[in-house]
Short mmCIF file of C-alpha atoms in Angstrom, two decimals:
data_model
loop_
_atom_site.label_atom_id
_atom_site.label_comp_id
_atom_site.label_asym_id
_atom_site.label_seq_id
_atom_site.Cartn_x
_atom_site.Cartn_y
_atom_site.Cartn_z
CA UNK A 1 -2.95 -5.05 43.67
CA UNK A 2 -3.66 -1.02 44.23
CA UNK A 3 0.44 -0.35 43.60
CA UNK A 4 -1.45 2.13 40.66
CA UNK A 5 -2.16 4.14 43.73
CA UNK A 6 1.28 4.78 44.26
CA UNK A 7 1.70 6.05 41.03
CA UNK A 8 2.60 10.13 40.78
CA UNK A 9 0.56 10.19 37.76
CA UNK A 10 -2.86 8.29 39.95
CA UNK A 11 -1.89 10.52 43.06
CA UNK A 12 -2.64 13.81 40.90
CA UNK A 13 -4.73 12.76 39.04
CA UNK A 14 -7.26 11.97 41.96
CA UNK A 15 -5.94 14.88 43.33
CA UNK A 16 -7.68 16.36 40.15
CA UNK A 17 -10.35 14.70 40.59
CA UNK A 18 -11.28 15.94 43.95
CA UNK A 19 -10.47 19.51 43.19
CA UNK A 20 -12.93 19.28 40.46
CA UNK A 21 -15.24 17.60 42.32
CA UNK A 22 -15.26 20.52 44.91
CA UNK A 23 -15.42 23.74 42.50
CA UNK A 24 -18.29 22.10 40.35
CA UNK A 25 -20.20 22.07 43.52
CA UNK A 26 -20.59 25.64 43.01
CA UNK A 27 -21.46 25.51 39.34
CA UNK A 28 -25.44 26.30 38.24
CA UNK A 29 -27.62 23.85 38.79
CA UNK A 30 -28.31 23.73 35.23
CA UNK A 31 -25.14 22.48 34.34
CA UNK A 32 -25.78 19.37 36.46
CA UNK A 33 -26.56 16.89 33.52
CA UNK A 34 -23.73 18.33 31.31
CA UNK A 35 -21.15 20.22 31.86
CA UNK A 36 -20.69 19.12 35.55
CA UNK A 37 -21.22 15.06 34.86
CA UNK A 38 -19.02 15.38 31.77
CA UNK A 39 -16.07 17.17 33.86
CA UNK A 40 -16.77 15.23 36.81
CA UNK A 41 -16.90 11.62 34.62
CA UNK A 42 -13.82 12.51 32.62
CA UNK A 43 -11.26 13.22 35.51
CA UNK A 44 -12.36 10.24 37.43
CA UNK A 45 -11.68 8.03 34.37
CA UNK A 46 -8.21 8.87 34.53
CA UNK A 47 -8.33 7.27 37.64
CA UNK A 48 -9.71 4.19 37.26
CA UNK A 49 -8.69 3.84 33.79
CA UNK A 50 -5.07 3.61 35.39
CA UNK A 51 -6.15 0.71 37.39
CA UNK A 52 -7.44 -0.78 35.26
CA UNK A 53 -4.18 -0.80 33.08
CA UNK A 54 -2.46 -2.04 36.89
CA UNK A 55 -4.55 -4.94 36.20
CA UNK A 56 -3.52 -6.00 32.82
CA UNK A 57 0.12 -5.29 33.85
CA UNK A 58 1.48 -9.16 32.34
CA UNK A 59 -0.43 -7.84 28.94
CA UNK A 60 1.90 -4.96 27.80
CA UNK A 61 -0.19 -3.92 24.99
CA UNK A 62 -3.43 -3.60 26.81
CA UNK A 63 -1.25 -1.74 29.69
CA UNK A 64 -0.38 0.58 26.97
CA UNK A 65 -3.86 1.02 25.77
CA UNK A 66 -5.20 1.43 29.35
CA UNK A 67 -2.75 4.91 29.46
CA UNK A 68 -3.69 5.97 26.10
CA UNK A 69 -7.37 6.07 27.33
CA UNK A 70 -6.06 7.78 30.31
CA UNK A 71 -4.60 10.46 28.26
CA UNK A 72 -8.29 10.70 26.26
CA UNK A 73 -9.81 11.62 29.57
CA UNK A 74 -7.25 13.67 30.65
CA UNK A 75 -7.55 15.84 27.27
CA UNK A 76 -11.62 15.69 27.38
CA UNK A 77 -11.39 17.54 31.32
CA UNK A 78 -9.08 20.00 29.54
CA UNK A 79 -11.28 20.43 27.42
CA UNK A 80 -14.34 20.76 29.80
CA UNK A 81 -12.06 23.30 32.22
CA UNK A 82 -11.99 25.45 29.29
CA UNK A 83 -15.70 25.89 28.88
CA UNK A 84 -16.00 26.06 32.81
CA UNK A 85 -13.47 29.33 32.13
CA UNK A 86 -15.25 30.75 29.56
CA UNK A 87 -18.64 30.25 30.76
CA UNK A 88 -17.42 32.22 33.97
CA UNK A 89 -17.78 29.65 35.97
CA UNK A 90 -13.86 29.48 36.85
CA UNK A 91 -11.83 32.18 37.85
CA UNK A 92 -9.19 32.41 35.61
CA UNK A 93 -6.63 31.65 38.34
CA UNK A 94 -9.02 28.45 39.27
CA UNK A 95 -8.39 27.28 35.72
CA UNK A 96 -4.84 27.56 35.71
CA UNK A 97 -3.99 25.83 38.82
CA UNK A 98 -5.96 23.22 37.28
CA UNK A 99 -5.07 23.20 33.69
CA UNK A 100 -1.48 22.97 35.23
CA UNK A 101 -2.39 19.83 37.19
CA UNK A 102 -4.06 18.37 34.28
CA UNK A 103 -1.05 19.15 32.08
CA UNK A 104 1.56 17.31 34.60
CA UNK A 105 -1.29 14.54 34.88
CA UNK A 106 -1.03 14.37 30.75
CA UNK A 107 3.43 14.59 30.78
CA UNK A 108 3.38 11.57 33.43
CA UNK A 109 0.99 9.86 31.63
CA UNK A 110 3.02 9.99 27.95
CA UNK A 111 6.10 9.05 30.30
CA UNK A 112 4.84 5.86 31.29
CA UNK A 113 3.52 5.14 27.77
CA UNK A 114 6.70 6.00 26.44
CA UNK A 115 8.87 3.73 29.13
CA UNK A 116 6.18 1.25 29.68
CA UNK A 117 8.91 -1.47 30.85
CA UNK A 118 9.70 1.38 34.11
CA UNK A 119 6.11 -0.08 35.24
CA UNK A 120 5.39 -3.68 34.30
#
């Protein structure tokens, strides 16, 4: 058990995580119900959505499904770091350093859907 943590795609993704965690801090309180849960909810889920495929390794299907949702999450904080741009709440330069993570998050993630045998 926790081998998902050794995973490149986990390790940045929680790396992420935190890094979202951090610059939301800042955002209006307003935003506290929406746009900062949603952001906040979404990039953890990658997370734990990849251990929860580690747990379902012997079941290649449901490992495969596990990533899939992974990849939902991942493209829903995208998403989310887009409004966070164009509500001015990220410095354009803030958004790219982590729409860049996000995207290497996303090609890991398709890797190990696409080789799915590398990880079982």
């Amino acid at each position: 058990m926790g081998s998902y943590k050794n995973l490149i795609a986990y390790k940045k993704a929680f790396e992420l995580a935190l890094k979202i965690h951090v610059i939301t801090s800042r955002f209006p309180a307003e935003e506290k119900y929406s746009l900062i849960d949603q952001i906040r909810r979404s990039s953890r889920s990658v997370c734990t959505n990849l251990s929860e495929a580690e747990n379902r390794k012997k079941y290649k299907d449901y490992f495969i499904s596990k990533l899939h949702d992974c990849i939902s999450e991942n493209g829903e904080t995208e998403v989310w770091l887009d409004f966070s741009l164009e509500f001015k709440y990220l410095a354009p330069s803030e958004h790219a350093e982590l729409i860049q993570l996000n995207g290497e998050v996303g090609k890991l993630l398709r890797f190990m859907i696409n080789n799915p045998d590398k990880f079982l």
